[in-house]
mmCIF file of C-alpha atoms and ligand atoms in Angstrom:
data_model
loop_
_atom_site.group_PDB
_atom_site.id
_atom_site.type_symbol
_atom_site.label_atom_id
_atom_site.label_comp_id
_atom_site.label_asym_id
_atom_site.label_seq_id
_atom_site.Cartn_x
_atom_site.Cartn_y
_atom_site.Cartn_z
ATOM 1 C CA MET R 1 -17.895 -11.230 4.721
ATOM 2 C CA THR R 2 -20.483 -8.965 3.244
ATOM 3 C CA LEU R 3 -19.626 -5.698 1.559
ATOM 4 C CA ARG R 4 -22.386 -3.258 0.948
ATOM 5 C CA LEU R 5 -22.124 -0.352 -1.436
ATOM 6 C CA PRO R 6 -24.040 2.566 0.110
ATOM 7 C CA THR R 7 -27.207 3.250 -1.896
ATOM 8 C CA ASP R 8 -25.740 6.578 -2.988
ATOM 9 C CA GLY R 9 -22.792 4.769 -4.590
ATOM 10 C CA GLY R 10 -20.386 5.596 -1.806
ATOM 11 C CA VAL R 11 -20.652 9.387 -1.831
ATOM 12 C CA ALA R 12 -19.988 10.999 1.546
ATOM 13 C CA GLN R 13 -22.969 12.372 3.464
ATOM 14 C CA GLY R 14 -23.077 16.095 3.437
ATOM 15 C CA HIS R 15 -20.186 16.659 1.060
ATOM 16 C CA PRO R 16 -20.908 19.388 -1.502
ATOM 17 C CA GLU R 17 -20.177 16.954 -4.378
ATOM 18 C CA ARG R 18 -22.957 14.681 -3.112
ATOM 19 C CA SER R 19 -25.661 16.424 -5.064
ATOM 20 C CA ARG R 20 -23.630 15.885 -8.248
ATOM 21 C CA GLY R 21 -23.236 12.200 -7.478
ATOM 22 C CA VAL R 22 -19.424 12.211 -7.517
ATOM 23 C CA THR R 23 -17.679 9.049 -6.407
ATOM 24 C CA LEU R 24 -14.065 9.737 -5.394
ATOM 25 C CA VAL R 25 -12.053 6.568 -4.904
ATOM 26 C CA ASP R 26 -8.669 6.255 -3.175
ATOM 27 C CA LEU R 27 -7.438 2.707 -2.778
ATOM 28 C CA HIS R 28 -3.870 3.293 -1.536
ATOM 29 C CA LEU R 29 -3.541 4.794 1.949
ATOM 30 C CA HIS R 30 -1.298 4.117 4.936
ATOM 31 C CA THR R 31 -1.940 4.390 8.681
ATOM 32 C CA THR R 32 0.031 4.038 11.896
ATOM 33 C CA ALA R 33 -0.561 0.248 11.522
ATOM 34 C CA SER R 34 2.515 0.455 9.258
ATOM 35 C CA ASP R 35 4.589 3.429 8.124
ATOM 36 C CA GLY R 36 1.843 6.051 7.915
ATOM 37 C CA ARG R 37 1.668 8.910 10.397
ATOM 38 C CA ALA R 38 -2.119 9.171 10.572
ATOM 39 C CA THR R 39 -4.165 6.946 12.844
ATOM 40 C CA PRO R 40 -7.126 5.202 11.211
ATOM 41 C CA ALA R 41 -9.419 7.939 12.621
ATOM 42 C CA GLU R 42 -7.178 10.710 11.288
ATOM 43 C CA LEU R 43 -6.890 9.060 7.920
ATOM 44 C CA VAL R 44 -10.664 8.780 7.515
ATOM 45 C CA ALA R 45 -11.149 12.402 8.628
ATOM 46 C CA ARG R 46 -8.625 13.626 6.100
ATOM 47 C CA ALA R 47 -10.091 11.493 3.307
ATOM 48 C CA ALA R 48 -13.584 12.798 4.150
ATOM 49 C CA ALA R 49 -12.385 16.405 4.163
ATOM 50 C CA ALA R 50 -10.937 15.856 0.676
ATOM 51 C CA GLY R 51 -14.319 14.570 -0.506
ATOM 52 C CA VAL R 52 -13.142 10.955 -0.909
ATOM 53 C CA THR R 53 -16.056 8.503 -0.711
ATOM 54 C CA VAL R 54 -14.468 5.063 -1.189
ATOM 55 C CA ILE R 55 -11.217 4.098 0.585
ATOM 56 C CA ALA R 56 -8.900 1.186 1.246
ATOM 57 C CA ALA R 57 -6.215 1.390 3.920
ATOM 58 C CA THR R 58 -3.304 -0.566 2.390
ATOM 59 C CA ASP R 59 -0.735 -0.903 5.122
ATOM 60 C CA HIS R 60 2.501 -2.825 4.531
ATOM 61 C CA ASP R 61 2.139 -6.509 5.484
ATOM 62 C CA THR R 62 -0.654 -5.927 8.003
ATOM 63 C CA THR R 63 -4.407 -5.615 8.180
ATOM 64 C CA ALA R 64 -4.240 -4.161 11.723
ATOM 65 C CA GLY R 65 -5.879 -0.882 10.650
ATOM 66 C CA VAL R 66 -8.628 -2.294 8.390
ATOM 67 C CA ALA R 67 -11.414 -2.760 10.946
ATOM 68 C CA GLU R 68 -10.907 0.610 12.593
ATOM 69 C CA VAL R 69 -10.789 2.423 9.248
ATOM 70 C CA ARG R 70 -13.997 0.687 8.237
ATOM 71 C CA ALA R 71 -15.764 1.660 11.485
ATOM 72 C CA HIS R 72 -14.808 5.330 11.102
ATOM 73 C CA ALA R 73 -15.711 5.352 7.425
ATOM 74 C CA GLU R 74 -19.156 3.860 8.065
ATOM 75 C CA ARG R 75 -19.906 6.601 10.535
ATOM 76 C CA ARG R 76 -19.235 9.153 7.811
ATOM 77 C CA GLY R 77 -21.215 7.351 5.108
ATOM 78 C CA MET R 78 -18.063 6.310 3.256
ATOM 79 C CA LEU R 79 -17.280 2.845 1.951
ATOM 80 C CA ALA R 80 -14.065 1.248 3.206
ATOM 81 C CA ILE R 81 -12.979 -2.021 1.601
ATOM 82 C CA PRO R 82 -10.274 -4.303 3.011
ATOM 83 C CA GLY R 83 -6.832 -3.514 1.632
ATOM 84 C CA ILE R 84 -3.165 -4.378 2.060
ATOM 85 C CA GLU R 85 0.235 -3.721 0.406
ATOM 86 C CA ILE R 86 2.444 -6.796 0.569
ATOM 87 C CA THR R 87 6.180 -6.684 -0.190
ATOM 88 C CA ALA R 88 7.177 -9.500 -2.551
ATOM 89 C CA ILE R 89 10.711 -10.182 -3.791
ATOM 90 C CA GLU R 90 11.425 -10.726 -7.443
ATOM 91 C CA ASN R 91 14.960 -11.072 -8.821
ATOM 92 C CA GLY R 92 16.270 -9.774 -5.487
ATOM 93 C CA ARG R 93 14.176 -6.618 -5.707
ATOM 94 C CA ASP R 94 11.101 -5.423 -3.793
ATOM 95 C CA LEU R 95 7.808 -5.657 -5.621
ATOM 96 C CA HIS R 96 4.820 -4.124 -3.859
ATOM 97 C CA MET R 97 1.525 -5.934 -4.365
ATOM 98 C CA LEU R 98 -1.866 -4.625 -3.308
ATOM 99 C CA GLY R 99 -4.742 -6.808 -2.156
ATOM 100 C CA TYR R 100 -8.432 -5.861 -2.016
ATOM 101 C CA PHE R 101 -11.755 -7.410 -0.940
ATOM 102 C CA PHE R 102 -10.045 -10.320 0.918
ATOM 103 C CA ASP R 103 -11.191 -11.682 4.271
ATOM 104 C CA PRO R 104 -8.926 -9.991 6.884
ATOM 105 C CA ALA R 105 -9.608 -12.889 9.279
ATOM 106 C CA ASN R 106 -8.333 -15.590 6.846
ATOM 107 C CA PRO R 107 -5.930 -17.737 8.930
ATOM 108 C CA ALA R 108 -3.475 -18.572 6.119
ATOM 109 C CA LEU R 109 -3.199 -14.883 5.199
ATOM 110 C CA ALA R 110 -2.714 -13.935 8.855
ATOM 111 C CA GLU R 111 0.074 -16.517 9.262
ATOM 112 C CA PHE R 112 1.786 -15.374 6.066
ATOM 113 C CA LEU R 113 1.669 -11.721 7.152
ATOM 114 C CA ALA R 114 2.987 -12.489 10.634
ATOM 115 C CA ALA R 115 6.043 -14.089 8.988
ATOM 116 C CA GLN R 116 6.516 -11.065 6.739
ATOM 117 C CA ARG R 117 6.452 -8.761 9.790
ATOM 118 C CA ALA R 118 8.958 -10.889 11.697
ATOM 119 C CA THR R 119 11.319 -10.601 8.724
ATOM 120 C CA ARG R 120 10.885 -6.812 8.833
ATOM 121 C CA VAL R 121 11.879 -6.641 12.516
ATOM 122 C CA ALA R 122 15.057 -8.670 11.900
ATOM 123 C CA ARG R 123 15.966 -6.464 8.964
ATOM 124 C CA ILE R 124 15.518 -3.231 10.969
ATOM 125 C CA ALA R 125 17.867 -4.592 13.631
ATOM 126 C CA ALA R 126 20.410 -5.447 10.903
ATOM 127 C CA ILE R 127 20.118 -1.936 9.387
ATOM 128 C CA ALA R 128 20.712 -0.401 12.799
ATOM 129 C CA GLY R 129 23.838 -2.555 13.150
ATOM 130 C CA ARG R 130 25.035 -1.422 9.757
ATOM 131 C CA LEU R 131 24.455 2.228 10.663
ATOM 132 C CA ALA R 132 26.393 1.811 13.917
ATOM 133 C CA SER R 133 29.366 0.354 12.046
ATOM 134 C CA LEU R 134 29.182 3.358 9.698
ATOM 135 C CA GLY R 135 29.541 5.619 12.739
ATOM 136 C CA MET R 136 25.864 6.570 12.864
ATOM 137 C CA PRO R 137 24.369 4.700 15.837
ATOM 138 C CA ILE R 138 20.619 5.184 16.206
ATOM 139 C CA ASP R 139 18.376 4.546 19.194
ATOM 140 C CA VAL R 140 16.842 1.308 17.831
ATOM 141 C CA GLU R 141 15.807 -0.258 21.182
ATOM 142 C CA PRO R 142 12.503 1.710 21.439
ATOM 143 C CA ILE R 143 11.695 0.748 17.817
ATOM 144 C CA LEU R 144 12.301 -2.951 18.500
ATOM 145 C CA ALA R 145 10.496 -2.844 21.857
ATOM 146 C CA ASP R 146 7.508 -1.215 20.173
ATOM 147 C CA ALA R 147 7.522 -3.921 17.499
ATOM 148 C CA ALA R 148 7.642 -6.645 20.148
ATOM 149 C CA ARG R 149 4.670 -5.062 21.956
ATOM 150 C CA HIS R 150 2.545 -4.425 18.851
ATOM 151 C CA THR R 151 3.096 -7.530 16.724
ATOM 152 C CA ALA R 152 0.072 -6.791 14.534
ATOM 153 C CA GLN R 153 1.691 -3.587 13.320
ATOM 154 C CA SER R 154 4.529 -3.601 10.857
ATOM 155 C CA ILE R 155 7.771 -1.641 10.955
ATOM 156 C CA GLY R 156 9.970 -0.557 8.049
ATOM 157 C CA ARG R 157 12.825 1.646 7.002
ATOM 158 C CA PRO R 158 10.870 4.914 7.554
ATOM 159 C CA LYS R 159 11.163 4.251 11.315
ATOM 160 C CA VAL R 160 14.933 4.126 10.891
ATOM 161 C CA ALA R 161 14.800 7.272 8.816
ATOM 162 C CA ARG R 162 12.984 9.082 11.628
ATOM 163 C CA ALA R 163 15.587 7.942 14.140
ATOM 164 C CA MET R 164 18.324 9.221 11.825
ATOM 165 C CA ILE R 165 16.558 12.596 11.599
ATOM 166 C CA GLU R 166 16.297 12.737 15.401
ATOM 167 C CA ALA R 167 20.017 11.954 15.696
ATOM 168 C CA GLY R 168 20.775 14.774 13.286
ATOM 169 C CA TYR R 169 22.343 12.589 10.570
ATOM 170 C CA VAL R 170 19.883 13.592 7.832
ATOM 171 C CA ALA R 171 17.340 16.386 7.259
ATOM 172 C CA ASP R 172 14.363 14.308 6.167
ATOM 173 C CA THR R 173 13.106 10.845 5.179
ATOM 174 C CA ARG R 174 13.950 11.331 1.521
ATOM 175 C CA GLN R 175 17.578 12.128 2.331
ATOM 176 C CA ALA R 176 17.799 9.130 4.668
ATOM 177 C CA PHE R 177 16.700 6.825 1.802
ATOM 178 C CA GLU R 178 18.733 8.489 -0.969
ATOM 179 C CA MET R 179 22.010 8.569 1.030
ATOM 180 C CA TRP R 180 21.803 5.504 3.252
ATOM 181 C CA LEU R 181 18.786 3.188 3.168
ATOM 182 C CA ALA R 182 17.829 2.599 -0.482
ATOM 183 C CA ARG R 183 19.214 -0.291 -2.581
ATOM 184 C CA GLY R 184 22.835 0.423 -3.457
ATOM 185 C CA CYS R 185 23.363 2.629 -0.416
ATOM 186 C CA PRO R 186 25.821 1.844 2.426
ATOM 187 C CA ALA R 187 23.199 0.883 5.041
ATOM 188 C CA PHE R 188 21.013 -1.165 2.659
ATOM 189 C CA VAL R 189 20.265 -4.668 3.910
ATOM 190 C CA GLU R 190 18.807 -7.392 1.626
ATOM 191 C CA ARG R 191 15.496 -8.836 2.609
ATOM 192 C CA ALA R 192 14.104 -12.299 2.273
ATOM 193 C CA GLY R 193 10.509 -12.829 1.270
ATOM 194 C CA ALA R 194 7.810 -14.388 -0.877
ATOM 195 C CA VAL R 195 7.861 -14.351 -4.653
ATOM 196 C CA PRO R 196 4.964 -12.463 -6.371
ATOM 197 C CA GLU R 197 3.327 -15.702 -7.500
ATOM 198 C CA ASP R 198 2.981 -16.815 -3.881
ATOM 199 C CA VAL R 199 1.639 -13.419 -2.839
ATOM 200 C CA ILE R 200 -1.002 -13.587 -5.593
ATOM 201 C CA ALA R 201 -1.995 -17.084 -4.476
ATOM 202 C CA ILE R 202 -2.333 -16.142 -0.822
ATOM 203 C CA VAL R 203 -4.470 -13.072 -1.650
ATOM 204 C CA HIS R 204 -6.721 -15.231 -3.843
ATOM 205 C CA SER R 205 -6.999 -17.907 -1.164
ATOM 206 C CA ALA R 206 -8.239 -15.220 1.225
ATOM 207 C CA GLY R 207 -10.892 -14.251 -1.366
ATOM 208 C CA GLY R 208 -9.165 -11.080 -2.589
ATOM 209 C CA LEU R 209 -8.012 -9.453 -5.827
ATOM 210 C CA ALA R 210 -4.284 -8.743 -6.346
ATOM 211 C CA SER R 211 -2.999 -5.574 -7.997
ATOM 212 C CA LEU R 212 0.577 -4.587 -8.930
ATOM 213 C CA ALA R 213 1.463 -1.386 -7.010
ATOM 214 C CA HIS R 214 3.118 1.608 -8.737
ATOM 215 C CA PRO R 215 4.773 -0.462 -11.568
ATOM 216 C CA VAL R 216 6.800 2.505 -12.716
ATOM 217 C CA ARG R 217 8.982 2.136 -9.590
ATOM 218 C CA SER R 218 9.716 -1.526 -10.147
ATOM 219 C CA ASP R 219 11.149 -1.908 -13.662
ATOM 220 C CA ILE R 220 8.635 -4.707 -14.163
ATOM 221 C CA ASP R 221 6.913 -3.888 -17.467
ATOM 222 C CA SER R 222 8.341 -6.850 -19.406
ATOM 223 C CA ARG R 223 7.066 -9.273 -16.763
ATOM 224 C CA ILE R 224 3.516 -8.006 -16.208
ATOM 225 C CA ALA R 225 2.123 -10.547 -18.701
ATOM 226 C CA LYS R 226 3.893 -13.337 -16.774
ATOM 227 C CA LEU R 227 2.306 -12.117 -13.549
ATOM 228 C CA ARG R 228 -1.086 -11.901 -15.237
ATOM 229 C CA ASP R 229 -0.647 -15.565 -16.217
ATOM 230 C CA ALA R 230 0.087 -16.289 -12.538
ATOM 231 C CA GLY R 231 -3.279 -14.703 -11.680
ATOM 232 C CA LEU R 232 -2.498 -11.050 -11.123
ATOM 233 C CA ASP R 233 -5.872 -9.325 -11.420
ATOM 234 C CA ALA R 234 -5.041 -5.636 -11.701
ATOM 235 C CA ILE R 235 -2.443 -2.919 -12.236
ATOM 236 C CA GLU R 236 -2.234 0.224 -10.121
ATOM 237 C CA VAL R 237 -2.428 2.707 -12.991
ATOM 238 C CA TYR R 238 -3.242 5.792 -10.937
ATOM 239 C CA HIS R 239 -0.454 6.702 -8.514
ATOM 240 C CA PRO R 240 1.444 9.913 -7.656
ATOM 241 C CA ASP R 241 4.619 8.563 -9.314
ATOM 242 C CA HIS R 242 2.761 8.055 -12.625
ATOM 243 C CA ASP R 243 2.648 11.036 -14.964
ATOM 244 C CA ALA R 244 0.090 11.274 -17.767
ATOM 245 C CA ILE R 245 2.301 9.240 -20.108
ATOM 246 C CA ALA R 246 2.719 6.429 -17.571
ATOM 247 C CA VAL R 247 -1.042 6.413 -16.864
ATOM 248 C CA ALA R 248 -1.785 6.136 -20.583
ATOM 249 C CA ARG R 249 0.825 3.353 -20.960
ATOM 250 C CA TYR R 250 -0.462 1.246 -18.055
ATOM 251 C CA GLU R 251 -4.085 1.820 -19.023
ATOM 252 C CA ARG R 252 -3.168 0.269 -22.379
ATOM 253 C CA VAL R 253 -1.202 -2.594 -20.791
ATOM 254 C CA ALA R 254 -4.208 -3.367 -18.526
ATOM 255 C CA ARG R 255 -6.610 -3.292 -21.489
ATOM 256 C CA ASP R 256 -4.357 -5.423 -23.738
ATOM 257 C CA LEU R 257 -3.871 -8.024 -21.000
ATOM 258 C CA GLY R 258 -7.548 -8.016 -19.954
ATOM 259 C CA MET R 259 -6.752 -6.757 -16.465
ATOM 260 C CA LEU R 260 -8.533 -4.555 -13.936
ATOM 261 C CA VAL R 261 -7.183 -1.209 -12.806
ATOM 262 C CA SER R 262 -6.607 0.234 -9.290
ATOM 263 C CA GLY R 263 -5.346 3.583 -8.024
ATOM 264 C CA GLY R 264 -4.792 5.835 -5.084
ATOM 265 C CA SER R 265 -2.662 8.497 -3.390
ATOM 266 C CA ASP R 266 -0.144 6.342 -1.403
ATOM 267 C CA PHE R 267 -0.833 8.786 1.472
ATOM 268 C CA HIS R 268 1.673 8.363 4.361
ATOM 269 C CA GLY R 269 1.107 11.637 6.216
ATOM 270 C CA ASP R 270 4.783 12.390 5.448
ATOM 271 C CA PRO R 271 5.507 15.367 3.180
ATOM 272 C CA ALA R 272 8.536 13.456 1.808
ATOM 273 C CA HIS R 273 6.403 11.084 -0.275
ATOM 274 C CA GLY R 274 2.917 10.175 -1.362
ATOM 275 C CA MET R 275 0.040 12.653 -1.627
ATOM 276 C CA GLU R 276 -2.882 13.742 0.463
ATOM 277 C CA PRO R 277 -5.935 11.419 0.390
ATOM 278 C CA GLY R 278 -7.766 12.038 -2.872
ATOM 279 C CA GLY R 279 -4.599 13.530 -4.454
ATOM 280 C CA SER R 280 -4.510 10.608 -6.915
ATOM 281 C CA THR R 281 -7.741 8.651 -7.452
ATOM 282 C CA LEU R 282 -9.240 5.767 -9.381
ATOM 283 C CA PRO R 283 -11.761 6.941 -12.005
ATOM 284 C CA ALA R 284 -15.330 5.867 -11.217
ATOM 285 C CA ARG R 285 -15.601 3.661 -14.328
ATOM 286 C CA GLU R 286 -12.551 1.667 -13.281
ATOM 287 C CA TRP R 287 -13.795 1.451 -9.703
ATOM 288 C CA GLU R 288 -17.062 0.007 -10.977
ATOM 289 C CA ARG R 289 -15.194 -2.678 -12.998
ATOM 290 C CA LEU R 290 -13.085 -3.575 -9.948
ATOM 291 C CA TYR R 291 -16.021 -3.613 -7.567
ATOM 292 C CA ALA R 292 -18.010 -5.865 -9.930
ATOM 293 C CA GLU R 293 -15.220 -8.498 -9.590
ATOM 294 C CA ARG R 294 -15.049 -8.384 -5.771
ATOM 295 C CA HIS R 295 -16.332 -11.937 -5.455
ATOM 296 C CA ARG R 296 -14.027 -13.418 -8.142
ATOM 297 C CA TYR R 297 -12.262 -15.663 -5.614
ATOM 298 C CA ALA R 298 -14.879 -15.687 -2.841
ATOM 299 C CA ALA R 299 -15.239 -19.008 -1.092
ATOM 300 C CA GLY R 300 -18.463 -20.987 -1.608
HETATM 301 P P1 LIG K 401 10.426 -0.970 3.811
HETATM 302 O O1 LIG K 401 8.965 -1.216 4.117
HETATM 303 O O2 LIG K 401 11.309 -1.168 4.989
HETATM 304 O O3 LIG K 401 10.871 -1.726 2.587
HETATM 305 O O4 LIG K 401 10.513 0.583 3.447
HETATM 306 C C1 LIG K 401 9.850 1.065 2.276
HETATM 307 C C2 LIG K 401 8.996 2.280 2.597
HETATM 308 O O5 LIG K 401 9.808 3.400 2.762
HETATM 309 C C3 LIG K 401 8.016 2.618 1.482
HETATM 310 O O6 LIG K 401 6.780 2.010 1.676
HETATM 311 C C4 LIG K 401 7.938 4.127 1.580
HETATM 312 O O7 LIG K 401 6.874 4.433 2.487
HETATM 313 C C5 LIG K 401 9.234 4.559 2.190
HETATM 314 N N1 LIG K 401 10.166 5.089 1.171
HETATM 315 C C6 LIG K 401 10.779 4.398 0.195
HETATM 316 N N2 LIG K 401 11.597 5.202 -0.528
HETATM 317 C C7 LIG K 401 11.513 6.416 0.002
HETATM 318 C C8 LIG K 401 12.067 7.674 -0.294
HETATM 319 N N3 LIG K 401 12.949 7.842 -1.307
HETATM 320 N N4 LIG K 401 11.716 8.733 0.466
HETATM 321 C C9 LIG K 401 10.856 8.600 1.461
HETATM 322 N N5 LIG K 401 10.254 7.423 1.801
HETATM 323 C C10 LIG K 401 10.564 6.380 1.082
HETATM 324 MN MN1 LIG K 402 5.341 2.995 2.927
HETATM 325 MN MN1 LIG K 403 4.613 0.837 -2.266
HETATM 326 MN MN1 LIG K 404 2.089 2.336 -0.333
#
């Protein structure tokens, strides 16, 4: 796979910032391939409108949107790199891990992700059963039928949240999570899955770099060094959930541990969480360090 940085450093054609040579980098974005509400075309259009010049769609456990995002980005003179957000399990808790610059066609990665998505479908069915027993039946059949038809796409709890909104049980996605779907809530269902060390290894074997997503959400600080020893390449320092103090803290952790840095908006097209594309970005100097390491695990 060849990745080419546009000669202008990735700055969008025609954008007013172009003359000033601004590179605006957003490496955490979701599409309809997972729980985002924007199609790849809509995502690229919104990123372009915000002046973003380098993007990575990072859908949960699928690369189904990567090629389409790349095609739309190229048409606008933007650079789109392969991206993903994989859910790992550590100590019984979800740990989100980002991957970049990997080969989306890598067979071992594809097989791993297909298994992750199958686990997601089973879990959604279990959550629907739990909700029914709590007196809140949802219309889960269309969700499961959709998942069976589009196996390259991934489903997750936000789909359940939307069904709960439609049924009138909750007002929005946030309320669905806080009252029913999050860990510790009545309709929470445990998930099975890969440990972070295995996720790092599979991303590397596909030629990619692995970054720890939004660490502030994961209560993981004391174990970042251990993950670095297992090969973790980067930390997502720039994220909507990180205030200035968290950014400074994780910048220091990354520097002390000799790690790279990633960042982005976690755009989902849902006002309940994440930001608009470009709402949280990776500084150009950190992007240049990350980009320079894109072949760290490249085959051959
Ligand atoms: P799942 O993929 O099934 O584990 O669901 C996790 C997804 O739900 C995350 O990627 C978010 O997009 C979304 N999510 C998690 N917590 C919340 C929340 N409190 N409010 C809204 N969306 C959330
Ligand atoms: Mn999500
Ligand atoms: Mn996440
Ligand atoms: Mn995300």
